[in-house]
């Protein structure tokens, strides 16, 4: 912005010896990464909150992302993108149920302002059967024993596309109805999953040889729910890189958001 605000001052005040230590740490990370990547892959750099589609050592498209908060971190992982779920149903993950849904449900119940499920268009299930939202007492243990799903639509946090890949952390990449988040400098704001700006462009690239930009746009416009399996699965890497150099020789630093660089809080405070 050109304005010396608190975060700018914090970034300027990181000592040079700390920056040198970060460069050494990240050189090792980047060296290890270059040994395993192939010709065509998607790279998510968590500290940069950035998603790149890479082909033949060149970035085909680059997207702003939103990654996990420090207390709900996005995991580092290596996987393969297998399918794209357009206009998906959202099954609420355990963390969101425990940390967000139940506290919100309890709060709304205590204030007598209706059901959290009705407000956000979420259905509760018990043994595969839909539960009457008005029958749920959010102050009991029952809400923890239910499963929850949200139908596609403007309230659905997955937006119009969910990108699936096998992993043990139950995370995925997805669109977001909250475009304003992508404009922030600090974009560690999710519950661990990765939101992707301009996800239509990434989807079109993933569907090379079996789908077009027009088909992707049609699915977005119509709201049709459809899962497309990739004929050629694409490698995916969630990496943690806080420092690197660009071809023009400029060194880039990003906040050590999960404090994995071993330099303490000083490189995470902006």
PDB file of C-alpha atoms in Angstrom:
ATOM      1  CA  UNK A   1       0.000   0.000   0.000  1.00  0.00           C
ATOM      2  CA  UNK A   2       2.970   2.310   0.416  1.00  0.00           C
ATOM      3  CA  UNK A   3       1.922   2.997   4.003  1.00  0.00           C
ATOM      4  CA  UNK A   4       4.223   2.010   6.864  1.00  0.00           C
ATOM      5  CA  UNK A   5       1.626   0.240   8.986  1.00  0.00           C
ATOM      6  CA  UNK A   6       2.184  -2.140  11.911  1.00  0.00           C
ATOM      7  CA  UNK A   7       2.737  -5.188   9.692  1.00  0.00           C
ATOM      8  CA  UNK A   8       5.192  -3.339   7.442  1.00  0.00           C
ATOM      9  CA  UNK A   9       7.189  -2.225  10.480  1.00  0.00           C
ATOM     10  CA  UNK A  10       7.161  -5.786  11.869  1.00  0.00           C
ATOM     11  CA  UNK A  11       8.454  -7.134   8.539  1.00  0.00           C
ATOM     12  CA  UNK A  12      11.190  -4.484   8.341  1.00  0.00           C
ATOM     13  CA  UNK A  13      12.281  -5.279  11.896  1.00  0.00           C
ATOM     14  CA  UNK A  14      13.087  -8.939  11.248  1.00  0.00           C
ATOM     15  CA  UNK A  15      16.894  -9.103  11.740  1.00  0.00           C
ATOM     16  CA  UNK A  16      19.127 -10.025   8.814  1.00  0.00           C
ATOM     17  CA  UNK A  17      20.499 -13.066  10.656  1.00  0.00           C
ATOM     18  CA  UNK A  18      16.931 -14.380  11.004  1.00  0.00           C
ATOM     19  CA  UNK A  19      16.345 -13.826   7.286  1.00  0.00           C
ATOM     20  CA  UNK A  20      19.577 -15.670   6.503  1.00  0.00           C
ATOM     21  CA  UNK A  21      18.469 -18.611   8.669  1.00  0.00           C
ATOM     22  CA  UNK A  22      15.139 -18.650   6.814  1.00  0.00           C
ATOM     23  CA  UNK A  23      16.883 -18.648   3.446  1.00  0.00           C
ATOM     24  CA  UNK A  24      19.011 -21.632   4.460  1.00  0.00           C
ATOM     25  CA  UNK A  25      15.961 -23.531   5.747  1.00  0.00           C
ATOM     26  CA  UNK A  26      13.976 -22.826   2.599  1.00  0.00           C
ATOM     27  CA  UNK A  27      16.847 -23.721   0.295  1.00  0.00           C
ATOM     28  CA  UNK A  28      16.666 -27.227   1.776  1.00  0.00           C
ATOM     29  CA  UNK A  29      12.875 -27.314   1.356  1.00  0.00           C
ATOM     30  CA  UNK A  30      13.050 -26.169  -2.265  1.00  0.00           C
ATOM     31  CA  UNK A  31      15.870 -28.592  -3.080  1.00  0.00           C
ATOM     32  CA  UNK A  32      13.844 -31.488  -1.658  1.00  0.00           C
ATOM     33  CA  UNK A  33      10.758 -30.325  -3.554  1.00  0.00           C
ATOM     34  CA  UNK A  34      12.511 -30.134  -6.919  1.00  0.00           C
ATOM     35  CA  UNK A  35      13.597 -33.753  -6.516  1.00  0.00           C
ATOM     36  CA  UNK A  36      10.020 -35.064  -6.438  1.00  0.00           C
ATOM     37  CA  UNK A  37       7.950 -32.832  -8.739  1.00  0.00           C
ATOM     38  CA  UNK A  38       7.198 -34.015 -12.273  1.00  0.00           C
ATOM     39  CA  UNK A  39       6.229 -32.200 -15.465  1.00  0.00           C
ATOM     40  CA  UNK A  40       2.632 -31.351 -14.542  1.00  0.00           C
ATOM     41  CA  UNK A  41       1.441 -30.555 -11.031  1.00  0.00           C
ATOM     42  CA  UNK A  42      -0.370 -28.172  -8.718  1.00  0.00           C
ATOM     43  CA  UNK A  43       1.638 -26.495  -5.961  1.00  0.00           C
ATOM     44  CA  UNK A  44       0.091 -24.848  -2.915  1.00  0.00           C
ATOM     45  CA  UNK A  45       2.559 -22.690  -1.007  1.00  0.00           C
ATOM     46  CA  UNK A  46       0.930 -22.364   2.413  1.00  0.00           C
ATOM     47  CA  UNK A  47       2.782 -19.313   3.847  1.00  0.00           C
ATOM     48  CA  UNK A  48       2.268 -17.404   0.588  1.00  0.00           C
ATOM     49  CA  UNK A  49      -1.387 -18.526   0.408  1.00  0.00           C
ATOM     50  CA  UNK A  50      -0.731 -19.106  -3.266  1.00  0.00           C
ATOM     51  CA  UNK A  51      -1.735 -21.847  -5.714  1.00  0.00           C
ATOM     52  CA  UNK A  52       0.132 -22.544  -8.949  1.00  0.00           C
ATOM     53  CA  UNK A  53      -0.549 -24.826 -11.902  1.00  0.00           C
ATOM     54  CA  UNK A  54       2.855 -25.866 -13.252  1.00  0.00           C
ATOM     55  CA  UNK A  55       3.653 -27.546 -16.565  1.00  0.00           C
ATOM     56  CA  UNK A  56       7.110 -28.196 -18.062  1.00  0.00           C
ATOM     57  CA  UNK A  57       8.791 -26.028 -15.389  1.00  0.00           C
ATOM     58  CA  UNK A  58       6.585 -23.019 -16.175  1.00  0.00           C
ATOM     59  CA  UNK A  59       3.714 -21.571 -14.155  1.00  0.00           C
ATOM     60  CA  UNK A  60       0.604 -21.812 -16.335  1.00  0.00           C
ATOM     61  CA  UNK A  61      -1.678 -20.026 -13.868  1.00  0.00           C
ATOM     62  CA  UNK A  62      -1.238 -18.502 -10.434  1.00  0.00           C
ATOM     63  CA  UNK A  63      -4.068 -18.044  -7.939  1.00  0.00           C
ATOM     64  CA  UNK A  64      -4.468 -16.299  -4.596  1.00  0.00           C
ATOM     65  CA  UNK A  65      -5.530 -18.765  -1.935  1.00  0.00           C
ATOM     66  CA  UNK A  66      -6.871 -18.819   1.598  1.00  0.00           C
ATOM     67  CA  UNK A  67      -5.188 -21.316   3.943  1.00  0.00           C
ATOM     68  CA  UNK A  68      -5.732 -22.531   7.484  1.00  0.00           C
ATOM     69  CA  UNK A  69      -5.562 -20.277  10.517  1.00  0.00           C
ATOM     70  CA  UNK A  70      -2.564 -20.797  12.832  1.00  0.00           C
ATOM     71  CA  UNK A  71      -4.818 -22.749  15.218  1.00  0.00           C
ATOM     72  CA  UNK A  72      -6.284 -24.818  12.338  1.00  0.00           C
ATOM     73  CA  UNK A  73      -3.287 -25.245  10.053  1.00  0.00           C
ATOM     74  CA  UNK A  74      -3.339 -26.537   6.505  1.00  0.00           C
ATOM     75  CA  UNK A  75      -1.190 -29.711   6.455  1.00  0.00           C
ATOM     76  CA  UNK A  76       1.834 -30.236   4.265  1.00  0.00           C
ATOM     77  CA  UNK A  77       1.103 -33.148   1.977  1.00  0.00           C
ATOM     78  CA  UNK A  78       1.758 -34.922  -1.294  1.00  0.00           C
ATOM     79  CA  UNK A  79      -1.201 -36.360  -3.170  1.00  0.00           C
ATOM     80  CA  UNK A  80      -2.953 -36.631  -6.534  1.00  0.00           C
ATOM     81  CA  UNK A  81      -6.012 -34.708  -7.738  1.00  0.00           C
ATOM     82  CA  UNK A  82      -8.529 -37.320  -8.873  1.00  0.00           C
ATOM     83  CA  UNK A  83     -11.859 -35.597  -9.457  1.00  0.00           C
ATOM     84  CA  UNK A  84     -13.736 -32.302  -9.530  1.00  0.00           C
ATOM     85  CA  UNK A  85     -17.112 -31.936  -7.798  1.00  0.00           C
ATOM     86  CA  UNK A  86     -19.149 -29.134  -9.365  1.00  0.00           C
ATOM     87  CA  UNK A  87     -21.845 -27.435  -7.255  1.00  0.00           C
ATOM     88  CA  UNK A  88     -21.183 -29.912  -4.423  1.00  0.00           C
ATOM     89  CA  UNK A  89     -23.032 -30.824  -1.282  1.00  0.00           C
ATOM     90  CA  UNK A  90     -20.934 -29.864   1.757  1.00  0.00           C
ATOM     91  CA  UNK A  91     -20.464 -32.453   4.493  1.00  0.00           C
ATOM     92  CA  UNK A  92     -19.348 -30.497   7.535  1.00  0.00           C
ATOM     93  CA  UNK A  93     -16.000 -31.764   8.888  1.00  0.00           C
ATOM     94  CA  UNK A  94     -15.563 -32.585  12.611  1.00  0.00           C
ATOM     95  CA  UNK A  95     -13.544 -29.441  13.359  1.00  0.00           C
ATOM     96  CA  UNK A  96     -16.189 -27.135  11.904  1.00  0.00           C
ATOM     97  CA  UNK A  97     -18.954 -28.988  13.766  1.00  0.00           C
ATOM     98  CA  UNK A  98     -17.128 -28.740  17.082  1.00  0.00           C
ATOM     99  CA  UNK A  99     -15.602 -25.274  16.793  1.00  0.00           C
ATOM    100  CA  UNK A 100     -18.238 -23.409  14.758  1.00  0.00           C
ATOM    101  CA  UNK A 101     -21.621 -25.092  14.283  1.00  0.00           C
ATOM    102  CA  UNK A 102     -22.329 -26.273  17.836  1.00  0.00           C
ATOM    103  CA  UNK A 103     -21.221 -23.023  19.554  1.00  0.00           C
ATOM    104  CA  UNK A 104     -23.298 -21.038  17.050  1.00  0.00           C
ATOM    105  CA  UNK A 105     -26.280 -23.336  17.551  1.00  0.00           C
ATOM    106  CA  UNK A 106     -25.997 -23.023  21.337  1.00  0.00           C
ATOM    107  CA  UNK A 107     -25.707 -19.244  21.130  1.00  0.00           C
ATOM    108  CA  UNK A 108     -28.746 -18.855  18.840  1.00  0.00           C
ATOM    109  CA  UNK A 109     -30.792 -21.218  21.026  1.00  0.00           C
ATOM    110  CA  UNK A 110     -29.940 -19.279  24.193  1.00  0.00           C
ATOM    111  CA  UNK A 111     -30.892 -15.996  22.531  1.00  0.00           C
ATOM    112  CA  UNK A 112     -34.091 -17.493  21.118  1.00  0.00           C
ATOM    113  CA  UNK A 113     -33.391 -16.374  17.554  1.00  0.00           C
ATOM    114  CA  UNK A 114     -34.170 -19.609  15.723  1.00  0.00           C
ATOM    115  CA  UNK A 115     -32.211 -22.621  14.507  1.00  0.00           C
ATOM    116  CA  UNK A 116     -28.679 -22.365  13.131  1.00  0.00           C
ATOM    117  CA  UNK A 117     -29.542 -25.215  10.742  1.00  0.00           C
ATOM    118  CA  UNK A 118     -32.544 -23.410   9.278  1.00  0.00           C
ATOM    119  CA  UNK A 119     -30.630 -20.134   8.979  1.00  0.00           C
ATOM    120  CA  UNK A 120     -27.778 -21.635   6.961  1.00  0.00           C
ATOM    121  CA  UNK A 121     -29.721 -24.314   5.083  1.00  0.00           C
ATOM    122  CA  UNK A 122     -27.954 -27.214   6.797  1.00  0.00           C
ATOM    123  CA  UNK A 123     -29.553 -30.648   7.250  1.00  0.00           C
ATOM    124  CA  UNK A 124     -28.777 -32.862  10.268  1.00  0.00           C
ATOM    125  CA  UNK A 125     -28.780 -36.657   9.981  1.00  0.00           C
ATOM    126  CA  UNK A 126     -28.953 -39.468  12.528  1.00  0.00           C
ATOM    127  CA  UNK A 127     -28.500 -43.020  11.257  1.00  0.00           C
ATOM    128  CA  UNK A 128     -29.030 -41.785   7.716  1.00  0.00           C
ATOM    129  CA  UNK A 129     -32.377 -40.159   8.541  1.00  0.00           C
ATOM    130  CA  UNK A 130     -32.985 -36.419   8.477  1.00  0.00           C
ATOM    131  CA  UNK A 131     -33.549 -34.858  11.908  1.00  0.00           C
ATOM    132  CA  UNK A 132     -36.057 -32.098  12.666  1.00  0.00           C
ATOM    133  CA  UNK A 133     -33.818 -29.073  13.399  1.00  0.00           C
ATOM    134  CA  UNK A 134     -36.232 -27.773  16.013  1.00  0.00           C
ATOM    135  CA  UNK A 135     -35.851 -31.024  17.999  1.00  0.00           C
ATOM    136  CA  UNK A 136     -32.135 -30.507  18.629  1.00  0.00           C
ATOM    137  CA  UNK A 137     -31.071 -29.230  22.035  1.00  0.00           C
ATOM    138  CA  UNK A 138     -27.658 -27.655  21.396  1.00  0.00           C
ATOM    139  CA  UNK A 139     -26.760 -27.666  25.115  1.00  0.00           C
ATOM    140  CA  UNK A 140     -26.691 -31.501  25.192  1.00  0.00           C
ATOM    141  CA  UNK A 141     -24.224 -33.989  23.736  1.00  0.00           C
ATOM    142  CA  UNK A 142     -26.638 -35.015  20.969  1.00  0.00           C
ATOM    143  CA  UNK A 143     -25.356 -32.502  18.363  1.00  0.00           C
ATOM    144  CA  UNK A 144     -21.916 -34.178  18.508  1.00  0.00           C
ATOM    145  CA  UNK A 145     -23.502 -37.496  17.474  1.00  0.00           C
ATOM    146  CA  UNK A 146     -25.133 -36.145  14.312  1.00  0.00           C
ATOM    147  CA  UNK A 147     -23.774 -35.595  10.817  1.00  0.00           C
ATOM    148  CA  UNK A 148     -24.472 -32.430   8.863  1.00  0.00           C
ATOM    149  CA  UNK A 149     -24.749 -31.540   5.184  1.00  0.00           C
ATOM    150  CA  UNK A 150     -25.419 -28.324   3.342  1.00  0.00           C
ATOM    151  CA  UNK A 151     -27.024 -28.252  -0.092  1.00  0.00           C
ATOM    152  CA  UNK A 152     -25.363 -26.357  -2.987  1.00  0.00           C
ATOM    153  CA  UNK A 153     -26.152 -22.657  -3.116  1.00  0.00           C
ATOM    154  CA  UNK A 154     -24.954 -19.180  -2.181  1.00  0.00           C
ATOM    155  CA  UNK A 155     -24.597 -20.099   1.512  1.00  0.00           C
ATOM    156  CA  UNK A 156     -22.483 -23.169   0.746  1.00  0.00           C
ATOM    157  CA  UNK A 157     -18.854 -22.338   1.664  1.00  0.00           C
ATOM    158  CA  UNK A 158     -17.484 -24.666  -1.028  1.00  0.00           C
ATOM    159  CA  UNK A 159     -18.791 -22.349  -3.718  1.00  0.00           C
ATOM    160  CA  UNK A 160     -19.290 -23.952  -7.082  1.00  0.00           C
ATOM    161  CA  UNK A 161     -16.327 -26.352  -7.138  1.00  0.00           C
ATOM    162  CA  UNK A 162     -14.544 -28.766  -4.811  1.00  0.00           C
ATOM    163  CA  UNK A 163     -11.240 -30.358  -5.883  1.00  0.00           C
ATOM    164  CA  UNK A 164     -10.748 -33.807  -4.375  1.00  0.00           C
ATOM    165  CA  UNK A 165      -7.555 -35.693  -3.531  1.00  0.00           C
ATOM    166  CA  UNK A 166      -6.750 -38.479  -1.087  1.00  0.00           C
ATOM    167  CA  UNK A 167      -5.284 -37.376   2.246  1.00  0.00           C
ATOM    168  CA  UNK A 168      -5.465 -38.301   5.914  1.00  0.00           C
ATOM    169  CA  UNK A 169      -6.416 -34.799   7.085  1.00  0.00           C
ATOM    170  CA  UNK A 170      -9.822 -34.574   5.349  1.00  0.00           C
ATOM    171  CA  UNK A 171      -8.859 -31.364   3.553  1.00  0.00           C
ATOM    172  CA  UNK A 172      -9.627 -30.312  -0.001  1.00  0.00           C
ATOM    173  CA  UNK A 173      -9.403 -27.306  -2.312  1.00  0.00           C
ATOM    174  CA  UNK A 174     -12.496 -25.348  -3.187  1.00  0.00           C
ATOM    175  CA  UNK A 175     -14.135 -22.201  -4.502  1.00  0.00           C
ATOM    176  CA  UNK A 176     -15.423 -19.570  -2.081  1.00  0.00           C
ATOM    177  CA  UNK A 177     -18.478 -17.307  -2.083  1.00  0.00           C
ATOM    178  CA  UNK A 178     -16.450 -14.769  -0.054  1.00  0.00           C
ATOM    179  CA  UNK A 179     -14.333 -13.104  -2.751  1.00  0.00           C
ATOM    180  CA  UNK A 180     -13.206 -10.352  -0.354  1.00  0.00           C
ATOM    181  CA  UNK A 181     -10.888 -12.786   1.458  1.00  0.00           C
ATOM    182  CA  UNK A 182      -8.663 -13.060  -1.624  1.00  0.00           C
ATOM    183  CA  UNK A 183      -7.907  -9.343  -1.473  1.00  0.00           C
ATOM    184  CA  UNK A 184      -6.264  -9.522   1.939  1.00  0.00           C
ATOM    185  CA  UNK A 185      -2.499  -9.506   2.409  1.00  0.00           C
ATOM    186  CA  UNK A 186      -2.789 -12.051   5.226  1.00  0.00           C
ATOM    187  CA  UNK A 187      -4.934 -14.960   4.058  1.00  0.00           C
ATOM    188  CA  UNK A 188      -4.668 -17.587   6.797  1.00  0.00           C
ATOM    189  CA  UNK A 189      -8.378 -17.658   7.554  1.00  0.00           C
ATOM    190  CA  UNK A 190      -9.794 -21.129   6.838  1.00  0.00           C
ATOM    191  CA  UNK A 191     -10.283 -24.267   8.920  1.00  0.00           C
ATOM    192  CA  UNK A 192      -7.488 -26.079   7.057  1.00  0.00           C
ATOM    193  CA  UNK A 193      -8.858 -26.436   3.535  1.00  0.00           C
ATOM    194  CA  UNK A 194      -7.538 -24.244   0.710  1.00  0.00           C
ATOM    195  CA  UNK A 195      -9.795 -21.773  -1.082  1.00  0.00           C
ATOM    196  CA  UNK A 196      -8.755 -20.856  -4.624  1.00  0.00           C
ATOM    197  CA  UNK A 197      -9.463 -17.611  -6.464  1.00  0.00           C
ATOM    198  CA  UNK A 198     -10.472 -17.919 -10.146  1.00  0.00           C
ATOM    199  CA  UNK A 199     -10.871 -21.644  -9.624  1.00  0.00           C
ATOM    200  CA  UNK A 200     -12.577 -21.953 -13.043  1.00  0.00           C
ATOM    201  CA  UNK A 201      -9.209 -21.352 -14.712  1.00  0.00           C
ATOM    202  CA  UNK A 202      -7.558 -24.052 -12.614  1.00  0.00           C
ATOM    203  CA  UNK A 203     -10.431 -26.461 -13.332  1.00  0.00           C
ATOM    204  CA  UNK A 204     -10.111 -25.904 -17.084  1.00  0.00           C
ATOM    205  CA  UNK A 205      -6.381 -26.683 -16.903  1.00  0.00           C
ATOM    206  CA  UNK A 206      -6.999 -29.835 -14.854  1.00  0.00           C
ATOM    207  CA  UNK A 207      -9.571 -30.941 -17.455  1.00  0.00           C
ATOM    208  CA  UNK A 208      -7.188 -30.522 -20.395  1.00  0.00           C
ATOM    209  CA  UNK A 209      -8.180 -33.072 -23.044  1.00  0.00           C
ATOM    210  CA  UNK A 210     -11.585 -33.825 -21.565  1.00  0.00           C
ATOM    211  CA  UNK A 211     -13.300 -30.495 -20.904  1.00  0.00           C
ATOM    212  CA  UNK A 212     -13.348 -26.841 -21.956  1.00  0.00           C
ATOM    213  CA  UNK A 213     -13.673 -23.444 -20.287  1.00  0.00           C
ATOM    214  CA  UNK A 214     -17.156 -23.155 -21.809  1.00  0.00           C
ATOM    215  CA  UNK A 215     -18.252 -26.418 -20.191  1.00  0.00           C
ATOM    216  CA  UNK A 216     -16.911 -25.296 -16.812  1.00  0.00           C
ATOM    217  CA  UNK A 217     -18.735 -21.973 -17.141  1.00  0.00           C
ATOM    218  CA  UNK A 218     -21.948 -23.774 -18.123  1.00  0.00           C
ATOM    219  CA  UNK A 219     -21.813 -25.862 -14.934  1.00  0.00           C
ATOM    220  CA  UNK A 220     -21.326 -22.699 -12.900  1.00  0.00           C
ATOM    221  CA  UNK A 221     -24.241 -20.903 -14.552  1.00  0.00           C
ATOM    222  CA  UNK A 222     -26.699 -23.801 -14.347  1.00  0.00           C
ATOM    223  CA  UNK A 223     -25.790 -24.922 -10.822  1.00  0.00           C
ATOM    224  CA  UNK A 224     -25.818 -28.544 -11.993  1.00  0.00           C
ATOM    225  CA  UNK A 225     -24.275 -30.963  -9.498  1.00  0.00           C
ATOM    226  CA  UNK A 226     -21.758 -33.143 -11.310  1.00  0.00           C
ATOM    227  CA  UNK A 227     -18.571 -35.005 -10.407  1.00  0.00           C
ATOM    228  CA  UNK A 228     -15.959 -35.360 -13.132  1.00  0.00           C
ATOM    229  CA  UNK A 229     -13.160 -37.888 -12.680  1.00  0.00           C
ATOM    230  CA  UNK A 230      -9.865 -36.875 -14.248  1.00  0.00           C
ATOM    231  CA  UNK A 231      -8.673 -39.268 -16.944  1.00  0.00           C
ATOM    232  CA  UNK A 232      -5.132 -38.184 -16.090  1.00  0.00           C
ATOM    233  CA  UNK A 233      -4.852 -37.475 -12.337  1.00  0.00           C
ATOM    234  CA  UNK A 234      -2.614 -34.509 -11.524  1.00  0.00           C
ATOM    235  CA  UNK A 235       0.095 -34.479  -8.841  1.00  0.00           C
ATOM    236  CA  UNK A 236      -0.487 -32.108  -5.933  1.00  0.00           C
ATOM    237  CA  UNK A 237       1.897 -30.696  -3.342  1.00  0.00           C
ATOM    238  CA  UNK A 238       1.090 -28.619  -0.256  1.00  0.00           C
ATOM    239  CA  UNK A 239       4.464 -27.067   0.612  1.00  0.00           C
ATOM    240  CA  UNK A 240       5.745 -24.703   3.276  1.00  0.00           C
ATOM    241  CA  UNK A 241       8.062 -22.143   1.670  1.00  0.00           C
ATOM    242  CA  UNK A 242       8.566 -18.794   3.405  1.00  0.00           C
ATOM    243  CA  UNK A 243      11.515 -17.506   1.344  1.00  0.00           C
ATOM    244  CA  UNK A 244      12.627 -17.782  -2.276  1.00  0.00           C
ATOM    245  CA  UNK A 245      14.195 -15.759  -5.076  1.00  0.00           C
ATOM    246  CA  UNK A 246      12.439 -14.829  -8.320  1.00  0.00           C
ATOM    247  CA  UNK A 247      14.215 -14.877 -11.712  1.00  0.00           C
ATOM    248  CA  UNK A 248      14.797 -11.114 -11.505  1.00  0.00           C
ATOM    249  CA  UNK A 249      16.945 -11.684  -8.404  1.00  0.00           C
ATOM    250  CA  UNK A 250      14.459 -10.304  -5.870  1.00  0.00           C
ATOM    251  CA  UNK A 251      14.213 -12.248  -2.617  1.00  0.00           C
ATOM    252  CA  UNK A 252      10.649 -12.874  -1.465  1.00  0.00           C
ATOM    253  CA  UNK A 253       9.667 -13.486   2.162  1.00  0.00           C
ATOM    254  CA  UNK A 254       6.286 -14.526   3.531  1.00  0.00           C
ATOM    255  CA  UNK A 255       5.149 -14.754   7.166  1.00  0.00           C
ATOM    256  CA  UNK A 256       6.240 -17.919   8.971  1.00  0.00           C
ATOM    257  CA  UNK A 257       2.547 -18.363   9.735  1.00  0.00           C
ATOM    258  CA  UNK A 258       2.866 -21.712  11.546  1.00  0.00           C
ATOM    259  CA  UNK A 259       6.340 -20.949  12.969  1.00  0.00           C
ATOM    260  CA  UNK A 260       8.056 -23.861  11.254  1.00  0.00           C
ATOM    261  CA  UNK A 261      11.274 -21.994  10.392  1.00  0.00           C
ATOM    262  CA  UNK A 262      12.741 -22.317  13.872  1.00  0.00           C
ATOM    263  CA  UNK A 263      13.273 -18.572  14.309  1.00  0.00           C
ATOM    264  CA  UNK A 264      10.534 -17.855  16.830  1.00  0.00           C
ATOM    265  CA  UNK A 265       7.621 -15.454  16.550  1.00  0.00           C
ATOM    266  CA  UNK A 266       9.521 -12.575  14.965  1.00  0.00           C
ATOM    267  CA  UNK A 267       9.043 -13.810  11.392  1.00  0.00           C
ATOM    268  CA  UNK A 268       5.387 -14.641  11.978  1.00  0.00           C
ATOM    269  CA  UNK A 269       4.194 -11.318  13.369  1.00  0.00           C
ATOM    270  CA  UNK A 270       3.267  -9.559  10.125  1.00  0.00           C
TER     271      UNK A 270
END
